[in-house]
Amino acid sequence: MAYADSCIIAAKNSEKNDLIGDAYLSKGAIYYFNQRKFQYALEEYLKAYEYLKDSKNEFLKYQNIYHIGVVKSYLGYYDEALNIFNECIEFFEAKIDGDFNKNIIFNNTKGYLNSLHQAIICYQMLGENEQANRLLNVAETKIPKTKDFNLEKSYFTKSLGVSEFKNKNYTKAIQYFDQALPELIKVNDFTWVSYIYFYKGKSYELLGNLNLEVENYRKVDSIFNKNKFILPELRSNYEELIGYYRKENNHKEELYYTNQLLKVDSVIASDFKHLSTRVYKEYDTKMLLETKENLEKTNSYSKLLIFICLAIITALGIVMYYRIRKQKNIQKNYDDLLIKLEESNQAEETTPIVKPEVADAGDKNIKFDSSIVEKLLNDIHIFENKQGYLEQGLTLKKLSEQFKTNTSYLSQVINEYKGSNFNTYINILRINYATQKIYHDKEWRKYSIEHIASAAGFSNRQSFSNIFLEQNGIRPADFIKKRIKELEDQNLS
């Protein structure tokens, strides 16, 4: 990191935007690959983007865009990340064959293969396994058979293991995982090493081998202890260990992994904060300097004790302030959501269910026959009534095939009559469905967030939670807690 900062200073002295952008990109890569500090990495990538967005060096531009896509993928925005990776694949692929310098071919091949790998991850997380397998087949034909690409080969082998796991071929999945591990351990890519151990544990669990299941789950924890980083989708690793030791009546281990799960949640949550952590970092640094100065001035135990007490009181005050403010915001957003739900329910009660009609052509910017529009609106009406939006992996293409139309027509009708693009439209329907279910159905309030996300058509917990927050102003976990408390208060009164 010290060298990266020096590099930025030297690049700024050159006053060349390409060099400055490249320097910020390098620092971001250190935060990403070596430290797995995604928020810090994103800051550096965005700084690099400002210097590289108008650059004539297209390789640097796409290298930067690729890294931004990686962060989006980690945060659960798989659709957005996938668009970036597909763009990168197209760019890098164009320069891996032909009359180019061998270094250009080498670098672009690396970029192409890494973009393929990240796209495969997105497809697998979105539940689009056919697309993921298609890219795995492409990778097999494109990857050079030299040791320079052993790491990339291991990434694809790991993804093959995930594919076999999803196809319930658990023994074959374990074989692929074991093939991928050595190279990833060699370069200390602890993220994907822990990912493999988790999926090996799941595979052994489903094969009925309890000892190897627990052994692999414990390896995930060992990596977390050393690096203080874990992928959000590996959180259930600790739920499995807690459940195992609870059944064994081993309260010591159960307590240990419960505490570990709390630490995991803290680490994951820190990457999704919208508030800057710089203030806290600067504050902590100043406090440490003041402590150092006081210790150098005096060895008095009483003064040190007073200082420690003041620091604890101050820290508790800050914690209480932010906790109270957070709870007030949650309560306000909950109350606002209740008003929204009540208005929605009243509108449903007073509005008769009728077949949708095509609006006056002058009101909508539709470039094709009104009979087609009317047919599509009717299909959409039926689709909503039958809750077709709950299907996981639903795409514009799949829905247009169901409606026996093309994606262009369907996209235009949704944009014009629903006021949003396809993905936003589907997400609104899903979140409205989940919100109503949580509010009215006590069984839904017993479900885990992961279970609710799946039932509402989302492929992963984090994406569901983020979109729920964006649409309702409150996270689903807080909404459930507030609803349960509200009902308890009503029963008491």
Short mmCIF file of C-alpha atoms in Angstrom, two decimals:
data_model
loop_
_atom_site.label_atom_id
_atom_site.label_comp_id
_atom_site.label_asym_id
_atom_site.label_seq_id
_atom_site.Cartn_x
_atom_site.Cartn_y
_atom_site.Cartn_z
CA MET A 1 0.00 0.00 0.00
CA ALA A 2 2.93 2.35 0.71
CA TYR A 3 4.27 1.72 -2.80
CA ALA A 4 0.78 2.28 -4.25
CA ASP A 5 0.53 5.70 -2.56
CA SER A 6 4.02 6.62 -3.81
CA CYS A 7 2.98 5.55 -7.29
CA ILE A 8 -0.03 7.90 -7.18
CA ILE A 9 2.17 10.84 -6.12
CA ALA A 10 4.67 10.13 -8.91
CA ALA A 11 1.86 9.74 -11.45
CA LYS A 12 0.31 13.06 -10.44
CA ASN A 13 3.68 14.76 -10.89
CA SER A 14 3.70 13.50 -14.49
CA GLU A 15 0.32 15.22 -15.07
CA LYS A 16 -0.63 12.34 -17.40
CA ASN A 17 -4.18 11.10 -16.85
CA ASP A 18 -3.42 7.55 -18.01
CA LEU A 19 -0.64 7.16 -15.46
CA ILE A 20 -2.72 8.69 -12.65
CA GLY A 21 -5.72 6.47 -13.49
CA ASP A 22 -3.50 3.40 -13.65
CA ALA A 23 -2.01 4.26 -10.26
CA TYR A 24 -5.43 4.54 -8.60
CA LEU A 25 -6.46 1.30 -10.31
CA SER A 26 -3.42 -0.48 -8.84
CA LYS A 27 -4.22 0.77 -5.34
CA GLY A 28 -7.81 -0.39 -5.73
CA ALA A 29 -6.59 -3.83 -6.81
CA ILE A 30 -4.54 -4.10 -3.60
CA TYR A 31 -7.60 -3.26 -1.52
CA TYR A 32 -9.63 -5.79 -3.53
CA PHE A 33 -7.33 -8.78 -3.98
CA ASN A 34 -4.91 -8.58 -1.04
CA GLN A 35 -7.13 -7.06 1.65
CA ARG A 36 -10.71 -7.66 0.40
CA LYS A 37 -11.73 -4.16 1.49
CA PHE A 38 -14.37 -3.62 -1.15
CA GLN A 39 -15.58 -0.18 -0.13
CA TYR A 40 -12.04 1.20 -0.23
CA ALA A 41 -11.37 -0.59 -3.50
CA LEU A 42 -14.47 0.95 -5.06
CA GLU A 43 -13.34 4.45 -4.04
CA GLU A 44 -10.02 3.95 -5.85
CA TYR A 45 -11.70 2.46 -8.94
CA LEU A 46 -14.05 5.43 -9.18
CA LYS A 47 -11.12 7.85 -8.88
CA ALA A 48 -9.37 5.93 -11.66
CA TYR A 49 -12.52 6.11 -13.77
CA GLU A 50 -12.49 9.94 -13.68
CA TYR A 51 -9.00 9.93 -15.19
CA LEU A 52 -9.54 7.08 -17.66
CA LYS A 53 -13.07 7.68 -18.99
CA ASP A 54 -11.76 9.80 -21.89
CA SER A 55 -8.50 7.86 -22.32
CA LYS A 56 -7.38 6.53 -25.67
CA ASN A 57 -5.92 3.53 -23.84
CA GLU A 58 -8.94 1.25 -24.16
CA PHE A 59 -7.28 -1.62 -22.28
CA LEU A 60 -6.90 0.54 -19.16
CA LYS A 61 -10.50 1.77 -19.45
CA TYR A 62 -11.91 -1.75 -19.61
CA GLN A 63 -9.57 -2.99 -16.90
CA ASN A 64 -11.05 -0.28 -14.67
CA ILE A 65 -14.64 -1.05 -15.69
CA TYR A 66 -14.02 -4.76 -14.99
CA HIS A 67 -12.97 -4.03 -11.41
CA ILE A 68 -16.05 -1.89 -10.81
CA GLY A 69 -18.11 -4.85 -12.04
CA VAL A 70 -16.40 -7.12 -9.51
CA VAL A 71 -17.45 -4.85 -6.64
CA LYS A 72 -21.03 -4.67 -7.97
CA SER A 73 -21.09 -8.47 -8.10
CA TYR A 74 -19.89 -8.74 -4.49
CA LEU A 75 -22.59 -6.29 -3.35
CA GLY A 76 -25.23 -8.49 -5.00
CA TYR A 77 -26.04 -6.35 -8.07
CA TYR A 78 -25.56 -9.30 -10.41
CA ASP A 79 -27.60 -7.98 -13.33
CA GLU A 80 -25.65 -4.71 -13.42
CA ALA A 81 -22.33 -6.53 -13.00
CA LEU A 82 -23.25 -8.96 -15.77
CA ASN A 83 -23.78 -6.11 -18.23
CA ILE A 84 -20.29 -4.83 -17.41
CA PHE A 85 -18.65 -8.25 -17.77
CA ASN A 86 -20.36 -8.94 -21.10
CA GLU A 87 -19.06 -5.60 -22.35
CA CYS A 88 -15.55 -6.51 -21.16
CA ILE A 89 -15.75 -9.96 -22.77
CA GLU A 90 -16.58 -8.38 -26.12
CA PHE A 91 -13.70 -5.89 -25.87
CA PHE A 92 -10.97 -8.28 -24.69
CA GLU A 93 -12.00 -11.10 -27.07
CA ALA A 94 -11.42 -8.86 -30.08
CA LYS A 95 -7.73 -8.61 -29.21
CA ILE A 96 -6.75 -12.17 -28.36
CA ASP A 97 -6.48 -13.35 -31.96
CA GLY A 98 -4.86 -11.61 -34.89
CA ASP A 99 -1.76 -9.63 -35.77
CA PHE A 100 -1.05 -8.14 -32.32
CA ASN A 101 2.04 -7.89 -30.15
CA LYS A 102 2.36 -11.01 -27.96
CA ASN A 103 2.14 -8.91 -24.77
CA ILE A 104 -1.11 -7.35 -25.98
CA ILE A 105 -2.49 -10.81 -26.74
CA PHE A 106 -1.38 -12.08 -23.31
CA ASN A 107 -2.91 -9.19 -21.34
CA ASN A 108 -6.16 -9.24 -23.28
CA THR A 109 -6.43 -13.01 -22.88
CA LYS A 110 -6.11 -12.56 -19.12
CA GLY A 111 -8.80 -9.85 -19.22
CA TYR A 112 -11.06 -12.01 -21.39
CA LEU A 113 -10.78 -15.11 -19.19
CA ASN A 114 -11.29 -13.18 -15.94
CA SER A 115 -14.35 -11.46 -17.43
CA LEU A 116 -15.72 -14.88 -18.45
CA HIS A 117 -15.17 -16.16 -14.91
CA GLN A 118 -16.98 -13.22 -13.32
CA ALA A 119 -19.89 -13.52 -15.78
CA ILE A 120 -20.19 -17.22 -14.89
CA ILE A 121 -20.36 -16.29 -11.19
CA CYS A 122 -23.18 -13.82 -11.91
CA TYR A 123 -25.16 -16.34 -13.96
CA GLN A 124 -24.77 -18.97 -11.23
CA MET A 125 -25.90 -16.53 -8.54
CA LEU A 126 -28.90 -15.54 -10.69
CA GLY A 127 -29.82 -19.20 -11.13
CA GLU A 128 -29.22 -19.07 -14.89
CA ASN A 129 -27.24 -22.30 -14.96
CA GLU A 130 -27.59 -22.94 -18.70
CA GLN A 131 -25.92 -19.60 -19.46
CA ALA A 132 -23.19 -20.35 -16.92
CA ASN A 133 -22.53 -23.79 -18.50
CA ARG A 134 -22.44 -22.23 -21.97
CA LEU A 135 -19.66 -19.87 -20.87
CA LEU A 136 -17.81 -22.73 -19.15
CA ASN A 137 -17.79 -24.58 -22.47
CA VAL A 138 -16.45 -21.43 -24.18
CA ALA A 139 -13.73 -21.11 -21.54
CA GLU A 140 -12.60 -24.69 -22.10
CA THR A 141 -11.92 -23.96 -25.77
CA LYS A 142 -10.33 -20.54 -25.21
CA ILE A 143 -7.95 -21.06 -22.28
CA PRO A 144 -4.31 -21.54 -23.39
CA LYS A 145 -2.64 -24.78 -22.31
CA THR A 146 0.32 -23.09 -20.60
CA LYS A 147 1.24 -22.68 -16.94
CA ASP A 148 0.78 -18.88 -17.28
CA PHE A 149 -2.96 -19.52 -17.15
CA ASN A 150 -3.07 -22.12 -14.37
CA LEU A 151 -4.85 -19.70 -12.05
CA GLU A 152 -7.58 -18.91 -14.59
CA LYS A 153 -7.98 -22.64 -15.24
CA SER A 154 -8.49 -23.17 -11.48
CA TYR A 155 -11.21 -20.50 -11.40
CA PHE A 156 -13.10 -22.30 -14.18
CA THR A 157 -12.56 -25.68 -12.49
CA LYS A 158 -14.04 -24.21 -9.31
CA SER A 159 -17.04 -22.97 -11.31
CA LEU A 160 -17.43 -26.44 -12.86
CA GLY A 161 -17.64 -27.79 -9.32
CA VAL A 162 -20.42 -25.31 -8.49
CA SER A 163 -22.23 -26.33 -11.68
CA GLU A 164 -22.04 -30.02 -10.75
CA PHE A 165 -23.22 -29.17 -7.23
CA LYS A 166 -26.28 -27.41 -8.63
CA ASN A 167 -26.94 -30.50 -10.78
CA LYS A 168 -26.75 -32.61 -7.57
CA ASN A 169 -23.63 -34.44 -8.78
CA TYR A 170 -21.93 -33.96 -5.41
CA THR A 171 -19.09 -36.48 -5.81
CA LYS A 172 -18.11 -34.96 -9.17
CA ALA A 173 -18.34 -31.48 -7.65
CA ILE A 174 -15.88 -32.44 -4.90
CA GLN A 175 -13.44 -33.76 -7.52
CA TYR A 176 -13.50 -30.43 -9.35
CA PHE A 177 -13.09 -28.50 -6.09
CA ASP A 178 -10.05 -30.58 -5.13
CA GLN A 179 -8.50 -29.95 -8.56
CA ALA A 180 -8.98 -26.18 -8.21
CA LEU A 181 -7.71 -25.79 -4.64
CA PRO A 182 -3.88 -26.10 -5.00
CA GLU A 183 -3.41 -23.16 -7.38
CA LEU A 184 -5.78 -20.92 -5.39
CA ILE A 185 -3.98 -21.76 -2.15
CA LYS A 186 -0.65 -21.08 -3.89
CA VAL A 187 -1.63 -17.47 -4.70
CA ASN A 188 -3.45 -17.07 -1.34
CA ASP A 189 -6.80 -16.32 -2.97
CA PHE A 190 -8.52 -16.97 0.35
CA THR A 191 -11.89 -15.77 -0.94
CA TRP A 192 -12.34 -18.61 -3.41
CA VAL A 193 -10.53 -21.11 -1.18
CA SER A 194 -13.13 -20.53 1.55
CA TYR A 195 -15.87 -20.65 -1.12
CA ILE A 196 -14.65 -24.09 -2.19
CA TYR A 197 -14.46 -25.39 1.38
CA PHE A 198 -18.04 -24.21 1.96
CA TYR A 199 -19.36 -26.00 -1.13
CA LYS A 200 -17.34 -29.10 -0.27
CA GLY A 201 -18.99 -29.03 3.15
CA LYS A 202 -22.43 -28.71 1.55
CA SER A 203 -21.61 -31.57 -0.83
CA TYR A 204 -20.50 -33.87 2.00
CA GLU A 205 -23.60 -32.87 3.97
CA LEU A 206 -25.85 -33.97 1.10
CA LEU A 207 -23.80 -37.15 0.67
CA GLY A 208 -24.35 -37.92 4.36
CA ASN A 209 -20.68 -37.65 5.42
CA LEU A 210 -21.06 -35.63 8.63
CA ASN A 211 -17.37 -35.63 9.64
CA LEU A 212 -16.09 -34.23 6.34
CA GLU A 213 -18.97 -31.77 6.23
CA VAL A 214 -17.96 -30.25 9.59
CA GLU A 215 -14.25 -30.42 8.75
CA ASN A 216 -14.74 -28.24 5.65
CA TYR A 217 -17.06 -25.79 7.43
CA ARG A 218 -14.40 -25.37 10.13
CA LYS A 219 -11.83 -24.55 7.44
CA VAL A 220 -14.04 -21.68 6.29
CA ASP A 221 -13.98 -20.32 9.84
CA SER A 222 -10.20 -20.70 9.99
CA ILE A 223 -9.83 -18.55 6.87
CA PHE A 224 -12.25 -15.97 8.29
CA ASN A 225 -10.24 -15.76 11.53
CA LYS A 226 -7.05 -15.11 9.60
CA ASN A 227 -8.35 -12.63 7.01
CA LYS A 228 -11.49 -11.11 8.60
CA PHE A 229 -13.35 -11.47 5.30
CA ILE A 230 -16.13 -13.73 4.05
CA LEU A 231 -18.50 -13.74 1.08
CA PRO A 232 -22.13 -13.03 2.09
CA GLU A 233 -23.35 -16.30 0.57
CA LEU A 234 -21.08 -18.25 2.96
CA ARG A 235 -22.89 -16.93 6.04
CA SER A 236 -24.94 -20.14 6.40
CA ASN A 237 -21.63 -21.94 7.04
CA TYR A 238 -21.97 -20.80 10.66
CA GLU A 239 -25.65 -21.65 10.92
CA GLU A 240 -24.74 -25.22 9.93
CA LEU A 241 -21.96 -25.43 12.55
CA ILE A 242 -24.19 -23.95 15.27
CA GLY A 243 -26.91 -26.48 14.43
CA TYR A 244 -24.42 -29.35 14.43
CA TYR A 245 -22.94 -28.56 17.83
CA ARG A 246 -26.38 -27.87 19.31
CA LYS A 247 -27.43 -31.41 18.35
CA GLU A 248 -24.18 -32.71 19.88
CA ASN A 249 -24.95 -30.79 23.13
CA ASN A 250 -21.52 -29.20 22.79
CA HIS A 251 -22.43 -25.80 24.23
CA LYS A 252 -18.86 -24.53 24.18
CA GLU A 253 -18.53 -24.95 20.40
CA GLU A 254 -22.09 -23.76 19.83
CA LEU A 255 -21.33 -20.54 21.72
CA TYR A 256 -18.04 -20.09 19.86
CA TYR A 257 -19.67 -20.32 16.41
CA THR A 258 -22.57 -18.11 17.54
CA ASN A 259 -20.02 -15.42 18.41
CA GLN A 260 -18.27 -16.04 15.10
CA LEU A 261 -21.56 -15.55 13.25
CA LEU A 262 -22.00 -12.18 14.95
CA LYS A 263 -18.53 -11.20 13.78
CA VAL A 264 -19.34 -12.39 10.25
CA ASP A 265 -22.51 -10.29 10.18
CA SER A 266 -20.52 -7.28 11.35
CA VAL A 267 -17.92 -7.71 8.59
CA ILE A 268 -20.57 -8.21 5.90
CA ALA A 269 -22.63 -5.26 7.10
CA SER A 270 -19.64 -2.91 7.01
CA ASP A 271 -19.32 -3.41 3.25
CA PHE A 272 -22.91 -2.35 2.68
CA LYS A 273 -22.91 0.85 4.71
CA HIS A 274 -23.77 4.00 2.79
CA LEU A 275 -22.16 6.25 5.39
CA SER A 276 -18.47 6.98 4.93
CA THR A 277 -16.13 5.23 7.36
CA ARG A 278 -13.50 7.93 6.99
CA VAL A 279 -14.89 9.99 9.87
CA TYR A 280 -14.62 7.05 12.23
CA LYS A 281 -11.14 6.20 11.03
CA GLU A 282 -9.90 9.76 11.52
CA TYR A 283 -11.60 9.91 14.90
CA ASP A 284 -9.98 6.66 16.02
CA THR A 285 -6.57 7.89 14.87
CA LYS A 286 -6.90 11.13 16.83
CA MET A 287 -7.97 9.22 19.93
CA LEU A 288 -4.93 6.93 19.65
CA LEU A 289 -2.59 9.92 19.28
CA GLU A 290 -4.14 11.61 22.32
CA THR A 291 -3.74 8.41 24.32
CA LYS A 292 -0.10 8.13 23.26
CA GLU A 293 0.59 11.76 24.19
CA ASN A 294 -1.03 11.39 27.63
CA LEU A 295 0.92 8.20 28.34
CA GLU A 296 4.16 9.91 27.42
CA LYS A 297 3.39 12.87 29.72
CA THR A 298 2.51 10.87 32.79
CA ASN A 299 2.63 7.41 34.27
CA SER A 300 -0.09 8.28 36.70
CA TYR A 301 -2.49 5.39 37.07
CA SER A 302 -5.32 7.67 38.17
CA LYS A 303 -5.07 9.90 35.10
CA LEU A 304 -4.97 6.90 32.82
CA LEU A 305 -8.01 5.44 34.59
CA ILE A 306 -9.92 8.72 34.21
CA PHE A 307 -9.03 8.86 30.54
CA ILE A 308 -10.19 5.30 29.96
CA CYS A 309 -13.48 5.99 31.75
CA LEU A 310 -14.08 9.12 29.68
CA ALA A 311 -13.27 7.23 26.50
CA ILE A 312 -15.71 4.45 27.43
CA ILE A 313 -18.44 6.93 28.35
CA THR A 314 -17.88 8.85 25.11
CA ALA A 315 -17.92 5.66 23.07
CA LEU A 316 -21.12 4.48 24.76
CA GLY A 317 -22.70 7.87 24.17
CA ILE A 318 -21.85 7.74 20.48
CA VAL A 319 -23.15 4.19 20.18
CA MET A 320 -26.39 5.09 21.96
CA TYR A 321 -26.85 8.22 19.84
CA TYR A 322 -26.51 6.35 16.56
CA ARG A 323 -28.63 3.46 17.82
CA ILE A 324 -31.47 5.79 18.87
CA ARG A 325 -31.25 7.72 15.61
CA LYS A 326 -31.26 4.49 13.61
CA GLN A 327 -34.31 3.18 15.50
CA LYS A 328 -36.16 6.46 14.94
CA ASN A 329 -35.45 6.28 11.21
CA ILE A 330 -36.60 2.65 11.09
CA GLN A 331 -39.81 3.53 12.97
CA LYS A 332 -40.53 6.48 10.65
CA ASN A 333 -39.94 4.37 7.54
CA TYR A 334 -42.10 1.59 9.00
CA ASP A 335 -44.96 4.03 9.67
CA ASP A 336 -44.63 5.41 6.13
CA LEU A 337 -44.76 1.88 4.73
CA LEU A 338 -47.92 1.09 6.73
CA ILE A 339 -49.62 4.12 5.21
CA LYS A 340 -48.52 2.96 1.76
CA LEU A 341 -49.87 -0.56 2.44
CA GLU A 342 -53.19 0.79 3.71
CA GLU A 343 -53.61 3.00 0.65
CA SER A 344 -52.75 0.06 -1.60
CA ASN A 345 -55.28 -2.22 0.14
CA GLN A 346 -58.03 0.43 -0.05
CA ALA A 347 -57.31 0.93 -3.76
CA GLU A 348 -57.62 -2.84 -4.35
CA GLU A 349 -60.94 -2.98 -2.46
CA THR A 350 -62.52 -0.04 -4.30
CA THR A 351 -61.12 -0.68 -7.77
CA PRO A 352 -62.99 -3.35 -9.80
CA ILE A 353 -60.88 -5.94 -11.62
CA VAL A 354 -61.36 -5.21 -15.28
CA LYS A 355 -59.57 -6.07 -18.46
CA PRO A 356 -56.93 -3.39 -19.19
CA GLU A 357 -57.61 -1.11 -22.12
CA VAL A 358 -55.15 0.50 -24.47
CA ALA A 359 -54.77 4.22 -23.78
CA ASP A 360 -55.25 6.81 -26.49
CA ALA A 361 -52.41 6.39 -29.00
CA GLY A 362 -51.51 10.02 -28.56
CA ASP A 363 -50.75 9.41 -24.88
CA LYS A 364 -48.22 6.64 -25.39
CA ASN A 365 -45.09 6.48 -27.48
CA ILE A 366 -45.82 3.07 -29.05
CA LYS A 367 -44.61 2.45 -32.58
CA PHE A 368 -46.70 -0.63 -33.43
CA ASP A 369 -50.31 -1.70 -33.89
CA SER A 370 -52.71 -1.03 -31.01
CA SER A 371 -54.13 -4.55 -31.25
CA ILE A 372 -50.70 -5.94 -30.32
CA VAL A 373 -50.54 -3.53 -27.38
CA GLU A 374 -53.99 -4.63 -26.20
CA LYS A 375 -53.02 -8.28 -26.45
CA LEU A 376 -49.79 -7.70 -24.48
CA LEU A 377 -51.57 -5.68 -21.79
CA ASN A 378 -54.05 -8.52 -21.37
CA ASP A 379 -51.17 -11.03 -21.13
CA ILE A 380 -49.49 -8.84 -18.52
CA HIS A 381 -52.76 -8.58 -16.59
CA ILE A 382 -53.09 -12.38 -16.47
CA PHE A 383 -49.38 -12.73 -15.64
CA GLU A 384 -49.77 -10.42 -12.62
CA ASN A 385 -52.96 -12.13 -11.40
CA LYS A 386 -51.29 -15.55 -11.60
CA GLN A 387 -48.18 -14.16 -9.85
CA GLY A 388 -45.91 -15.30 -12.66
CA TYR A 389 -43.32 -12.82 -11.44
CA LEU A 390 -42.41 -15.18 -8.57
CA GLU A 391 -40.54 -17.47 -10.98
CA GLN A 392 -36.79 -17.31 -10.30
CA GLY A 393 -34.53 -16.50 -13.23
CA LEU A 394 -37.36 -14.79 -15.12
CA THR A 395 -36.03 -12.68 -18.01
CA LEU A 396 -37.54 -10.42 -20.62
CA LYS A 397 -36.76 -13.07 -23.22
CA LYS A 398 -38.52 -15.85 -21.28
CA LEU A 399 -41.61 -13.73 -20.70
CA SER A 400 -41.79 -12.59 -24.33
CA GLU A 401 -41.65 -16.27 -25.38
CA GLN A 402 -44.55 -17.02 -22.99
CA PHE A 403 -46.53 -14.16 -24.55
CA LYS A 404 -45.54 -15.29 -28.08
CA THR A 405 -44.11 -11.88 -28.94
CA ASN A 406 -40.66 -10.33 -29.25
CA THR A 407 -38.62 -8.65 -26.51
CA SER A 408 -38.76 -5.25 -28.20
CA TYR A 409 -42.57 -5.06 -28.21
CA LEU A 410 -42.88 -6.33 -24.65
CA SER A 411 -40.15 -3.98 -23.39
CA GLN A 412 -41.87 -0.95 -24.97
CA VAL A 413 -45.28 -1.82 -23.50
CA ILE A 414 -43.83 -2.34 -20.00
CA ASN A 415 -41.88 0.89 -20.20
CA GLU A 416 -44.85 2.92 -21.41
CA TYR A 417 -47.68 1.38 -19.37
CA LYS A 418 -45.81 0.33 -16.22
CA GLY A 419 -43.44 3.30 -16.12
CA SER A 420 -40.22 1.34 -15.67
CA ASN A 421 -37.90 -1.12 -17.36
CA PHE A 422 -38.50 -4.87 -17.18
CA ASN A 423 -36.20 -5.64 -14.20
CA THR A 424 -37.58 -2.77 -12.12
CA TYR A 425 -41.16 -3.75 -12.97
CA ILE A 426 -40.60 -7.38 -11.88
CA ASN A 427 -38.78 -6.30 -8.71
CA ILE A 428 -41.64 -3.94 -7.75
CA LEU A 429 -44.16 -6.79 -8.10
CA ARG A 430 -41.99 -9.17 -6.09
CA ILE A 431 -41.30 -6.69 -3.28
CA ASN A 432 -45.00 -5.73 -3.08
CA TYR A 433 -45.88 -9.44 -2.84
CA ALA A 434 -43.30 -10.09 -0.10
CA THR A 435 -44.33 -6.97 1.82
CA GLN A 436 -48.00 -7.96 1.83
CA LYS A 437 -47.17 -11.53 2.86
CA ILE A 438 -44.94 -10.43 5.74
CA TYR A 439 -47.56 -7.96 6.93
CA HIS A 440 -50.58 -10.26 6.77
CA ASP A 441 -49.23 -13.82 7.14
CA LYS A 442 -47.76 -14.77 10.52
CA GLU A 443 -46.07 -17.84 9.00
CA TRP A 444 -44.03 -15.61 6.71
CA ARG A 445 -42.74 -13.69 9.71
CA LYS A 446 -41.20 -16.94 10.97
CA TYR A 447 -39.21 -17.48 7.76
CA SER A 448 -35.56 -16.56 7.30
CA ILE A 449 -34.82 -13.64 4.98
CA GLU A 450 -33.21 -16.12 2.58
CA HIS A 451 -36.42 -18.19 2.51
CA ILE A 452 -38.58 -15.10 1.92
CA ALA A 453 -36.26 -13.91 -0.86
CA SER A 454 -36.55 -17.27 -2.61
CA ALA A 455 -40.34 -17.39 -2.21
CA ALA A 456 -40.61 -13.91 -3.72
CA GLY A 457 -38.60 -14.92 -6.79
CA PHE A 458 -35.16 -13.58 -5.85
CA SER A 459 -32.10 -15.73 -6.34
CA ASN A 460 -30.18 -14.41 -3.34
CA ARG A 461 -30.81 -12.87 0.05
CA GLN A 462 -28.68 -9.75 -0.34
CA SER A 463 -30.22 -8.62 -3.62
CA PHE A 464 -33.70 -9.02 -2.11
CA SER A 465 -32.76 -7.08 1.02
CA ASN A 466 -31.19 -4.22 -0.97
CA ILE A 467 -34.18 -3.84 -3.32
CA PHE A 468 -36.66 -4.14 -0.41
CA LEU A 469 -34.80 -1.28 1.33
CA GLU A 470 -34.71 0.80 -1.85
CA GLN A 471 -38.44 0.37 -2.47
CA ASN A 472 -39.80 0.42 1.10
CA GLY A 473 -37.21 2.50 2.96
CA ILE A 474 -36.65 -0.30 5.50
CA ARG A 475 -34.86 -3.65 5.44
CA PRO A 476 -37.04 -6.80 5.55
CA ALA A 477 -35.51 -7.95 8.86
CA ASP A 478 -36.44 -4.62 10.51
CA PHE A 479 -39.91 -4.71 8.92
CA ILE A 480 -40.55 -8.17 10.39
CA LYS A 481 -39.35 -7.10 13.86
CA LYS A 482 -41.54 -3.97 13.81
CA ARG A 483 -44.60 -5.91 12.63
CA ILE A 484 -44.17 -8.55 15.35
CA LYS A 485 -43.75 -5.87 18.02
CA GLU A 486 -46.77 -3.97 16.73
CA LEU A 487 -48.97 -7.08 17.03
CA GLU A 488 -47.61 -7.87 20.51
CA ASP A 489 -48.42 -4.32 21.67
CA GLN A 490 -51.93 -4.64 20.24
CA ASN A 491 -52.50 -7.90 22.13
CA LEU A 492 -51.27 -6.36 25.40
CA SER A 493 -53.61 -3.39 25.03
#
